[in-house]
Amino acid sequence: MDYLIGVNIGTTCTKAVLYDQDFHALASSSRTHQLFRDEPEMLEEDPDEIFETVVDTLHDVVLKADLSKGTLRGVSFSSMMHSLIGLNRVNKPLTRVLTWGDNRAAKYAAKMKQNGEGLKIYQRTGTPTHPMSLPYKLLWLKNEHPEIFERTTCWLGIKDYVFWRLFGVLKTDISSASASGLLNLKELDWDEETLKLIGISRDQLPQLTSPYEQVRGLRSQIAAKIGLPMDTPFILGAADGPMDNLGVGALDQGTTAITIGDTSGAVRVITDQPRFDIEGRLFCYALDEDHWVVGGPINAGNTVFSWAGDKLFAPEKQLASMMHEESLDVVAKIAKTIPAGSDGLIFHPFLNGERAPMWNANARGSFFGLTPHHTRAHMARAVLEGTVYELYAISLTLETVVGEPKQIMATGNFARFGLWRQILADVFQSPVAIPQEQDSRTLAAVVMGMKSLGMIKKIDVIKEHLQKAATCQPNHDTYDIYQSLVPIYVQLSSDLQQEYDAIADFQHKYCHFNQK
């Protein structure tokens, strides 16, 4: 029996899972990351802490594993996108990890959006104009922290940094690079026009490689700490968004994968070549040299529902905790008592700005349609429905590029809420398949590792090993309700763009929660 370890470096935690050659998960370990919000719009992490979580989770899994009946063939990776770290001339970090959720580059993204340069960058790189993207993070650093920008000799992402610490190499896979906004998708090389615009050179970026690239020669102390031979192959793998599709077998253009995790969600479709939206509303990233992912992300994840639970149902959550129940399950049960459409209450889940399809970091959340009749339970259901409305808005845009979906698959932490699954099926008016494999990213990393090691010929072999998905059928009685509310939801989002900017400016100037 052969074994591989899949590692996913996510925004909130790192997870490592041991799989056998038949894709059965045998052992796992995870570690959370500390998030830094020292100033308004900041969302940073400590690169060395994340590196330690990778080492610790690998060590835990190796300890738990019984490898007496086989061989550990390798370790393969998935990692969060849009992260940025600056290294000095001796390759020590000058910055923490600027994550995708860091919005401090918003004014630079807005300027490039207005003058048309942002759309040009999108047309070459597939990355929409938003402060998550590296060109705008780099412009922010260049203009507001020139002492860091000028001292930096290498810009890289978090997985690239982990591999530097493990092996002493500066490499990045084309999948992660494709989400940077610095890679020309047609040439699969760094985009010289964008680099020139920012004022950096290709010498300041890692070497581009295939996601199937193997690296060997672990530093001896690290190999000893993990408990692995120094020549164990580590496969670079790919970015976590495209990995979601691979991990659930959503590899054909007719299958739409919808994911909601702790901090964000997305709608994605695999294509056989790069595809772009004429208005720049969708991303296009690489999974590997032959598979591309087109779609859009939202900033609403499990944290938005948690916010609603904390603000509206603190006593119920406390009681649930005392009863050893999942607190958000209790909130979902309360929301379920409210009929579809929340009696005309609409929620925009823009607590952290929004990405697709509007790409406005200044977007703000709101309840619309409140009356004396509405209760906390209405608000809880409206939060769940608003999240789905935003996903549906992305899917409508996605259809203009890749066509209507033949199948919808839903994964992520939200998938455990039966009410959310039903709302998703009802709003989309389509059956929704819920794969039983919820660790899609570590599984996808192992699939890529197997292809790299010659254990499989094609990555779509994963379809043969996935357990049959459960299906949630739409309630057709809700069709008229949601078809009436979704256009109102979308129109409000469009009409309030100037007001979002105005209220964001007000909050930055006067609100205590935006003060250092």
XYZ file of C-alpha atoms in Angstrom:
516
model
C 0.000 0.000 0.000
C 1.236 3.469 -0.908
C 0.396 6.616 1.037
C 0.507 10.359 0.415
C -0.091 13.382 2.598
C -2.164 16.296 1.344
C -1.617 19.691 2.968
C -3.877 22.715 2.622
C -2.643 26.097 3.829
C -5.904 27.988 4.294
C -6.691 31.456 5.565
C -7.733 30.345 9.036
C -5.827 27.093 9.442
C -3.409 24.559 7.996
C -4.592 20.975 7.628
C -2.669 17.825 6.722
C -4.387 14.527 5.857
C -2.847 11.107 5.191
C -4.472 9.152 2.327
C -3.881 5.673 1.002
C -3.614 4.931 -2.721
C -7.387 4.427 -2.916
C -7.983 7.967 -1.614
C -9.155 6.888 1.847
C -8.340 9.413 4.586
C -6.507 7.670 7.421
C -5.233 10.425 9.727
C -5.382 14.209 9.951
C -4.149 17.188 11.918
C -4.890 20.911 11.816
C -3.599 24.135 13.366
C -5.237 27.565 13.347
C -3.549 30.808 12.242
C -3.582 34.088 14.129
C -5.108 36.954 12.141
C -3.745 40.484 12.619
C -6.056 43.499 12.275
C -3.827 46.224 13.727
C -5.363 48.939 11.580
C -8.457 49.483 9.423
C -8.790 47.114 6.445
C -5.731 45.065 7.512
C -5.792 41.276 7.416
C -2.312 39.853 7.896
C -0.747 36.660 9.190
C 2.691 35.630 10.451
C 4.551 33.665 7.734
C 6.784 31.894 10.250
C 3.787 30.859 12.349
C 2.158 29.385 9.239
C 5.377 27.575 8.388
C 5.367 26.062 11.883
C 1.755 24.906 11.422
C 2.834 23.041 8.281
C 5.683 21.340 10.139
C 3.523 20.551 13.173
C 0.605 19.094 11.217
C 2.952 16.957 9.128
C 4.651 15.743 12.309
C 1.277 14.869 13.865
C 0.111 12.922 10.820
C 3.366 11.011 10.514
C 3.081 10.043 14.209
C -0.514 8.864 13.746
C 0.218 6.947 10.558
C 0.908 3.235 10.507
C 3.232 2.959 7.527
C 4.409 -0.550 8.332
C 2.359 -1.973 5.457
C 3.519 0.432 2.791
C 5.462 3.518 1.777
C 4.829 7.226 2.088
C 5.354 8.319 -1.507
C 5.197 12.076 -1.044
C 3.605 15.249 0.319
C 1.514 17.505 -1.928
C 0.096 20.985 -1.354
C -2.887 23.260 -1.793
C -2.706 26.857 -0.617
C -4.687 30.064 -0.261
C -4.494 32.565 -3.103
C -3.546 36.262 -3.372
C -1.054 36.235 -0.480
C 2.029 38.462 -0.553
C 5.284 38.485 1.430
C 8.347 40.630 0.820
C 11.817 39.186 1.490
C 15.060 41.108 1.939
C 18.412 40.331 0.314
C 19.058 37.425 2.733
C 15.492 36.127 2.190
C 14.116 37.164 5.572
C 10.546 38.517 5.674
C 10.142 42.286 5.634
C 6.374 41.936 5.887
C 3.819 39.632 7.384
C 1.524 37.787 4.954
C -0.838 40.239 3.278
C -3.870 37.992 2.725
C -6.625 38.193 0.133
C -8.805 39.885 2.779
C -6.447 42.853 3.227
C -8.240 45.858 1.705
C -5.685 48.629 2.300
C -4.899 48.838 -1.415
C -8.515 49.742 -2.215
C -7.799 53.262 -3.504
C -5.114 51.979 -5.874
C -7.464 49.329 -7.251
C -10.203 51.966 -7.606
C -7.861 54.314 -9.487
C -6.798 51.556 -11.899
C -10.421 50.580 -12.382
C -11.358 54.148 -13.283
C -8.493 54.763 -15.724
C -8.966 51.430 -17.493
C -5.575 49.945 -16.587
C -7.237 47.455 -14.251
C -9.315 45.972 -17.061
C -6.198 45.701 -19.243
C -4.415 43.806 -16.475
C -7.452 41.522 -16.130
C -7.499 40.832 -19.872
C -3.903 39.601 -19.677
C -3.882 37.925 -16.256
C -7.467 36.856 -15.514
C -7.391 38.512 -12.078
C -10.110 41.151 -11.489
C -9.383 44.681 -10.287
C -9.556 44.461 -6.503
C -7.229 45.134 -3.526
C -6.825 41.371 -3.047
C -4.761 41.287 -6.246
C -0.975 41.630 -5.998
C -0.531 44.541 -8.462
C -2.586 46.774 -6.162
C -0.995 45.471 -2.964
C 2.400 46.229 -4.498
C 1.335 49.726 -5.561
C 0.093 50.349 -2.016
C 3.428 49.260 -0.561
C 5.359 51.261 -3.153
C 3.504 54.474 -2.349
C 2.812 54.144 1.359
C 5.682 51.967 2.583
C 8.542 52.756 0.178
C 11.138 51.677 2.745
C 9.769 48.114 2.472
C 9.203 48.214 -1.276
C 12.748 49.383 -2.021
C 14.412 46.857 0.311
C 12.474 43.856 -1.020
C 14.461 41.592 -3.325
C 11.783 38.884 -3.709
C 7.974 38.971 -3.641
C 6.251 35.643 -3.076
C 3.176 33.897 -1.650
C 2.795 31.879 1.522
C 3.293 28.438 -0.061
C 6.376 29.731 -1.844
C 7.711 30.870 1.529
C 6.994 27.484 3.106
C 8.972 25.762 0.342
C 11.803 28.259 0.852
C 11.935 27.342 4.542
C 11.714 23.615 3.777
C 14.165 23.393 0.879
C 15.883 26.721 0.263
C 14.284 27.130 -3.189
C 12.270 30.076 -4.502
C 9.608 28.518 -6.734
C 5.919 29.011 -7.397
C 3.444 26.926 -9.385
C 1.535 28.426 -12.317
C -1.786 27.871 -10.539
C -0.872 30.064 -7.567
C 0.867 32.521 -9.894
C -2.245 32.762 -12.065
C -4.151 34.201 -9.093
C -1.531 36.866 -8.462
C -2.491 39.253 -11.241
C 1.128 39.115 -12.418
C 0.985 36.093 -14.749
C 0.110 36.368 -18.426
C -2.325 33.471 -18.919
C -1.712 33.053 -22.636
C 2.056 32.914 -22.257
C 2.141 31.291 -18.797
C 4.926 33.676 -17.925
C 5.231 36.803 -15.800
C 3.433 39.680 -17.492
C 6.073 42.246 -18.405
C 3.569 45.085 -18.913
C 2.174 44.699 -15.403
C 5.618 44.364 -13.841
C 6.752 47.540 -15.599
C 3.632 49.397 -14.467
C 4.298 48.454 -10.844
C 8.042 48.932 -10.960
C 9.329 45.441 -10.218
C 11.326 42.942 -12.289
C 10.975 39.214 -12.921
C 14.196 38.766 -10.931
C 12.147 39.739 -7.845
C 9.683 36.879 -8.376
C 10.011 33.114 -7.808
C 10.801 30.675 -10.597
C 7.624 29.501 -12.347
C 7.016 25.743 -12.335
C 4.327 23.172 -13.054
C 1.945 22.265 -10.212
C 3.350 18.741 -10.621
C 6.908 19.880 -9.864
C 8.686 17.771 -7.221
C 11.194 19.186 -4.756
C 13.488 16.967 -2.705
C 16.187 17.544 -0.121
C 14.418 18.619 3.060
C 16.623 20.575 5.410
C 17.968 18.002 7.860
C 16.620 19.590 11.050
C 13.142 19.936 9.568
C 13.152 16.371 8.226
C 14.066 15.132 11.704
C 11.333 17.232 13.346
C 8.647 15.995 10.958
C 9.913 12.430 10.953
C 10.382 12.079 7.188
C 13.411 11.071 5.098
C 15.195 14.051 3.564
C 14.578 12.737 0.027
C 10.777 12.579 0.438
C 9.309 14.300 -2.649
C 7.205 17.393 -1.964
C 4.863 18.344 -4.822
C 4.043 22.032 -5.228
C 0.381 21.470 -6.079
C -2.010 24.328 -6.839
C -4.153 27.163 -5.519
C -6.987 26.206 -3.180
C -9.838 27.591 -5.301
C -9.183 25.402 -8.349
C -8.409 22.539 -5.952
C -12.004 22.679 -4.686
C -13.280 21.663 -8.115
C -10.744 18.863 -8.466
C -11.445 17.526 -4.976
C -15.138 16.977 -5.703
C -14.643 15.791 -9.275
C -16.181 18.916 -10.867
C -13.870 18.748 -13.864
C -16.158 19.284 -16.849
C -17.607 22.539 -18.098
C -21.150 21.432 -17.373
C -20.586 21.179 -13.618
C -20.677 24.228 -11.377
C -18.999 23.900 -7.975
C -20.213 26.208 -5.202
C -18.139 26.447 -2.052
C -18.606 28.390 1.174
C -15.887 28.096 3.792
C -15.111 29.976 6.986
C -14.217 33.330 5.421
C -15.364 33.265 1.807
C -17.222 31.426 -0.906
C -17.068 30.985 -4.666
C -18.801 29.719 -7.792
C -16.440 27.956 -10.229
C -16.472 26.030 -13.507
C -13.569 24.132 -15.097
C -12.765 24.916 -18.746
C -10.170 23.598 -21.186
C -8.773 27.040 -22.004
C -8.711 30.505 -20.412
C -12.037 32.336 -20.686
C -12.672 35.962 -19.792
C -15.674 38.144 -19.011
C -15.720 41.244 -21.193
C -16.485 43.437 -18.151
C -13.889 41.835 -15.867
C -16.458 40.497 -13.377
C -15.085 36.918 -13.237
C -11.672 35.476 -12.482
C -9.819 32.965 -14.635
C -7.122 30.902 -12.900
C -5.156 27.792 -13.804
C -5.505 24.441 -12.089
C -2.714 23.071 -14.256
C -1.521 23.468 -17.847
C -4.698 21.854 -19.234
C -7.457 22.938 -16.833
C -8.707 26.443 -16.107
C -11.185 27.657 -13.523
C -13.604 30.496 -14.307
C -15.826 31.966 -11.632
C -16.261 34.514 -8.899
C -15.649 34.699 -5.147
C -17.670 36.335 -2.376
C -16.440 37.664 0.955
C -19.316 36.059 2.852
C -18.502 32.781 4.544
C -19.326 31.018 7.749
C -18.098 34.118 9.578
C -21.090 36.143 8.353
C -23.563 33.596 9.736
C -21.462 33.487 12.923
C -21.745 37.282 13.118
C -25.524 37.009 12.932
C -25.493 34.350 15.635
C -23.262 36.438 17.913
C -25.219 39.669 17.473
C -28.741 38.274 17.456
C -28.690 34.987 19.363
C -26.042 35.257 22.080
C -28.264 33.684 24.806
C -29.276 30.792 22.557
C -25.671 30.174 21.557
C -24.560 30.177 25.179
C -27.287 27.686 26.089
C -26.317 25.497 23.134
C -22.724 25.501 24.323
C -23.824 24.415 27.800
C -25.811 21.589 26.199
C -22.792 20.611 24.066
C -24.653 21.462 20.864
C -23.249 23.257 17.843
C -24.320 26.865 18.450
C -24.852 27.739 14.785
C -26.963 24.619 14.323
C -29.322 26.102 16.902
C -29.445 29.406 14.996
C -30.145 27.524 11.752
C -33.048 25.697 13.446
C -34.512 29.045 14.500
C -34.110 30.427 10.964
C -35.910 27.377 9.612
C -39.125 28.486 11.349
C -39.375 31.407 8.898
C -40.869 30.884 5.402
C -38.892 31.210 2.179
C -38.143 34.825 1.345
C -38.061 35.894 5.014
C -41.351 37.746 4.515
C -39.689 40.235 2.182
C -36.567 40.893 4.268
C -33.378 41.056 2.189
C -29.810 40.984 3.519
C -26.685 42.028 1.639
C -23.769 40.078 3.199
C -21.114 42.707 2.502
C -19.672 42.961 6.011
C -16.139 42.784 4.598
C -16.682 44.516 1.258
C -17.414 42.355 -1.750
C -15.657 40.766 -4.655
C -17.644 39.222 -7.528
C -19.552 40.381 -9.366
C -19.230 44.044 -8.216
C -15.587 44.007 -6.983
C -16.075 46.856 -4.515
C -14.026 46.738 -1.306
C -16.210 49.553 0.086
C -19.488 47.604 -0.188
C -21.334 47.408 3.126
C -23.922 45.017 4.534
C -27.546 45.947 5.024
C -31.032 44.678 5.796
C -33.703 45.969 3.401
C -37.453 45.735 3.828
C -37.619 45.726 7.648
C -41.071 46.081 9.197
C -42.376 45.723 12.779
C -43.380 42.200 11.813
C -39.810 41.006 11.342
C -37.977 39.194 14.126
C -34.461 37.947 14.873
C -35.439 34.689 13.228
C -36.307 36.550 10.022
C -32.897 38.208 10.109
C -31.121 34.863 10.561
C -32.865 33.358 7.556
C -32.288 36.527 5.512
C -28.534 36.209 6.189
C -28.518 32.686 4.757
C -30.659 33.729 1.787
C -28.576 36.835 1.071
C -25.440 34.730 0.845
C -27.138 32.481 -1.707
C -28.505 35.464 -3.655
C -24.938 36.720 -4.088
C -23.785 33.304 -5.312
C -26.713 33.240 -7.736
C -25.759 36.694 -9.064
C -22.299 35.338 -9.857
C -23.764 32.268 -11.553
C -25.852 34.455 -13.859
C -22.693 36.256 -14.935
C -20.844 32.961 -15.289
C -23.507 31.598 -17.631
C -22.705 34.350 -20.134
C -19.155 32.973 -20.405
C -19.468 29.190 -20.031
C -23.175 28.463 -20.566
C -25.849 27.052 -18.263
C -24.760 24.371 -15.788
C -25.948 20.788 -16.126
C -25.085 19.999 -12.518
C -24.473 21.997 -9.334
C -22.262 20.730 -6.524
C -22.024 22.427 -3.105
C -19.209 21.987 -0.604
C -17.687 23.716 2.396
C -18.698 24.320 5.998
C -22.080 25.749 5.016
C -23.010 22.461 3.370
C -23.635 20.955 6.806
C -26.648 23.258 7.271
C -29.643 21.507 5.754
C -31.514 24.800 5.513
C -28.697 26.421 3.527
C -28.616 23.488 1.107
C -32.372 23.790 0.595
C -32.196 27.546 0.033
C -29.429 26.975 -2.517
C -31.534 24.430 -4.421
C -34.607 26.673 -4.234
C -32.921 29.892 -5.395
C -31.116 28.109 -8.239
C -34.234 25.967 -8.882
C -31.936 23.032 -9.528
C -30.953 19.820 -7.741
C -27.784 20.381 -5.716
C -25.343 17.511 -5.199
C -23.582 17.481 -1.817
C -20.377 15.418 -2.073
C -19.577 13.426 1.042
C -15.911 14.357 0.674
C -15.638 17.697 2.460
C -11.812 17.786 2.651
C -11.673 18.560 -1.050
C -8.440 20.552 -1.000
C -6.207 18.015 0.722
C -7.714 15.264 -1.428
C -7.068 17.302 -4.579
C -3.482 17.885 -3.472
C -3.013 14.117 -3.175
C -4.518 13.567 -6.637
C -1.978 15.999 -8.103
C 0.746 14.299 -6.117
C -0.206 10.916 -7.538
C -0.084 12.241 -11.087
C 3.281 13.823 -10.418
C 4.635 10.535 -9.068
C 3.254 8.493 -11.979
C 0.721 6.638 -9.820
C -2.169 7.831 -12.027
C -2.210 9.120 -15.599
C -5.057 11.643 -15.387
C -6.453 13.651 -12.504
C -10.051 12.858 -13.478
C -9.532 9.360 -12.070
C -10.719 10.935 -8.812
C -14.303 10.626 -10.095
C -14.095 6.841 -9.848
C -13.229 6.967 -6.153
C -15.600 9.592 -4.788
C -18.591 8.399 -2.821
C -21.961 9.087 -4.397
C -23.165 12.571 -3.525
C -26.405 13.216 -1.705
C -28.855 15.397 -3.626
C -31.043 18.210 -2.374
C -34.093 18.741 -4.580
C -35.609 22.209 -5.111
C -39.009 23.088 -3.685
C -40.800 24.452 -6.726
C -43.361 26.228 -4.522
C -40.647 28.771 -3.702
C -39.894 29.623 -7.319
C -42.061 32.747 -7.586
C -40.864 34.012 -4.197
C -37.182 33.909 -5.001
C -37.630 35.038 -8.606
C -39.333 38.137 -7.199
C -36.689 38.893 -4.565
C -33.434 38.185 -6.421
C -33.871 41.055 -8.951
C -34.505 43.462 -6.051
C -31.372 42.196 -4.322
C -29.250 42.638 -7.459
C -30.682 46.062 -8.323
C -30.030 47.393 -4.835
C -26.393 46.257 -5.030
C -26.000 48.098 -8.312
C -27.796 51.280 -7.234
C -25.822 51.717 -4.006
C -22.283 51.796 -5.426
C -21.756 55.516 -4.744
C -23.399 55.242 -1.344
C -21.085 52.339 -0.427
C -18.078 54.558 -1.148
C -19.580 57.464 0.794
C -20.404 55.433 3.913
C -16.988 53.766 3.830
C -15.352 57.211 3.793
C -17.532 58.283 6.719
C -16.653 55.183 8.721
C -12.926 55.638 8.097
C -13.116 59.233 9.369
C -15.519 59.030 12.289
C -16.252 55.508 13.500
C -14.389 54.245 16.565
C -14.100 50.681 15.194
C -11.948 52.055 12.378
C -9.513 53.828 14.675
C -6.126 52.386 15.524
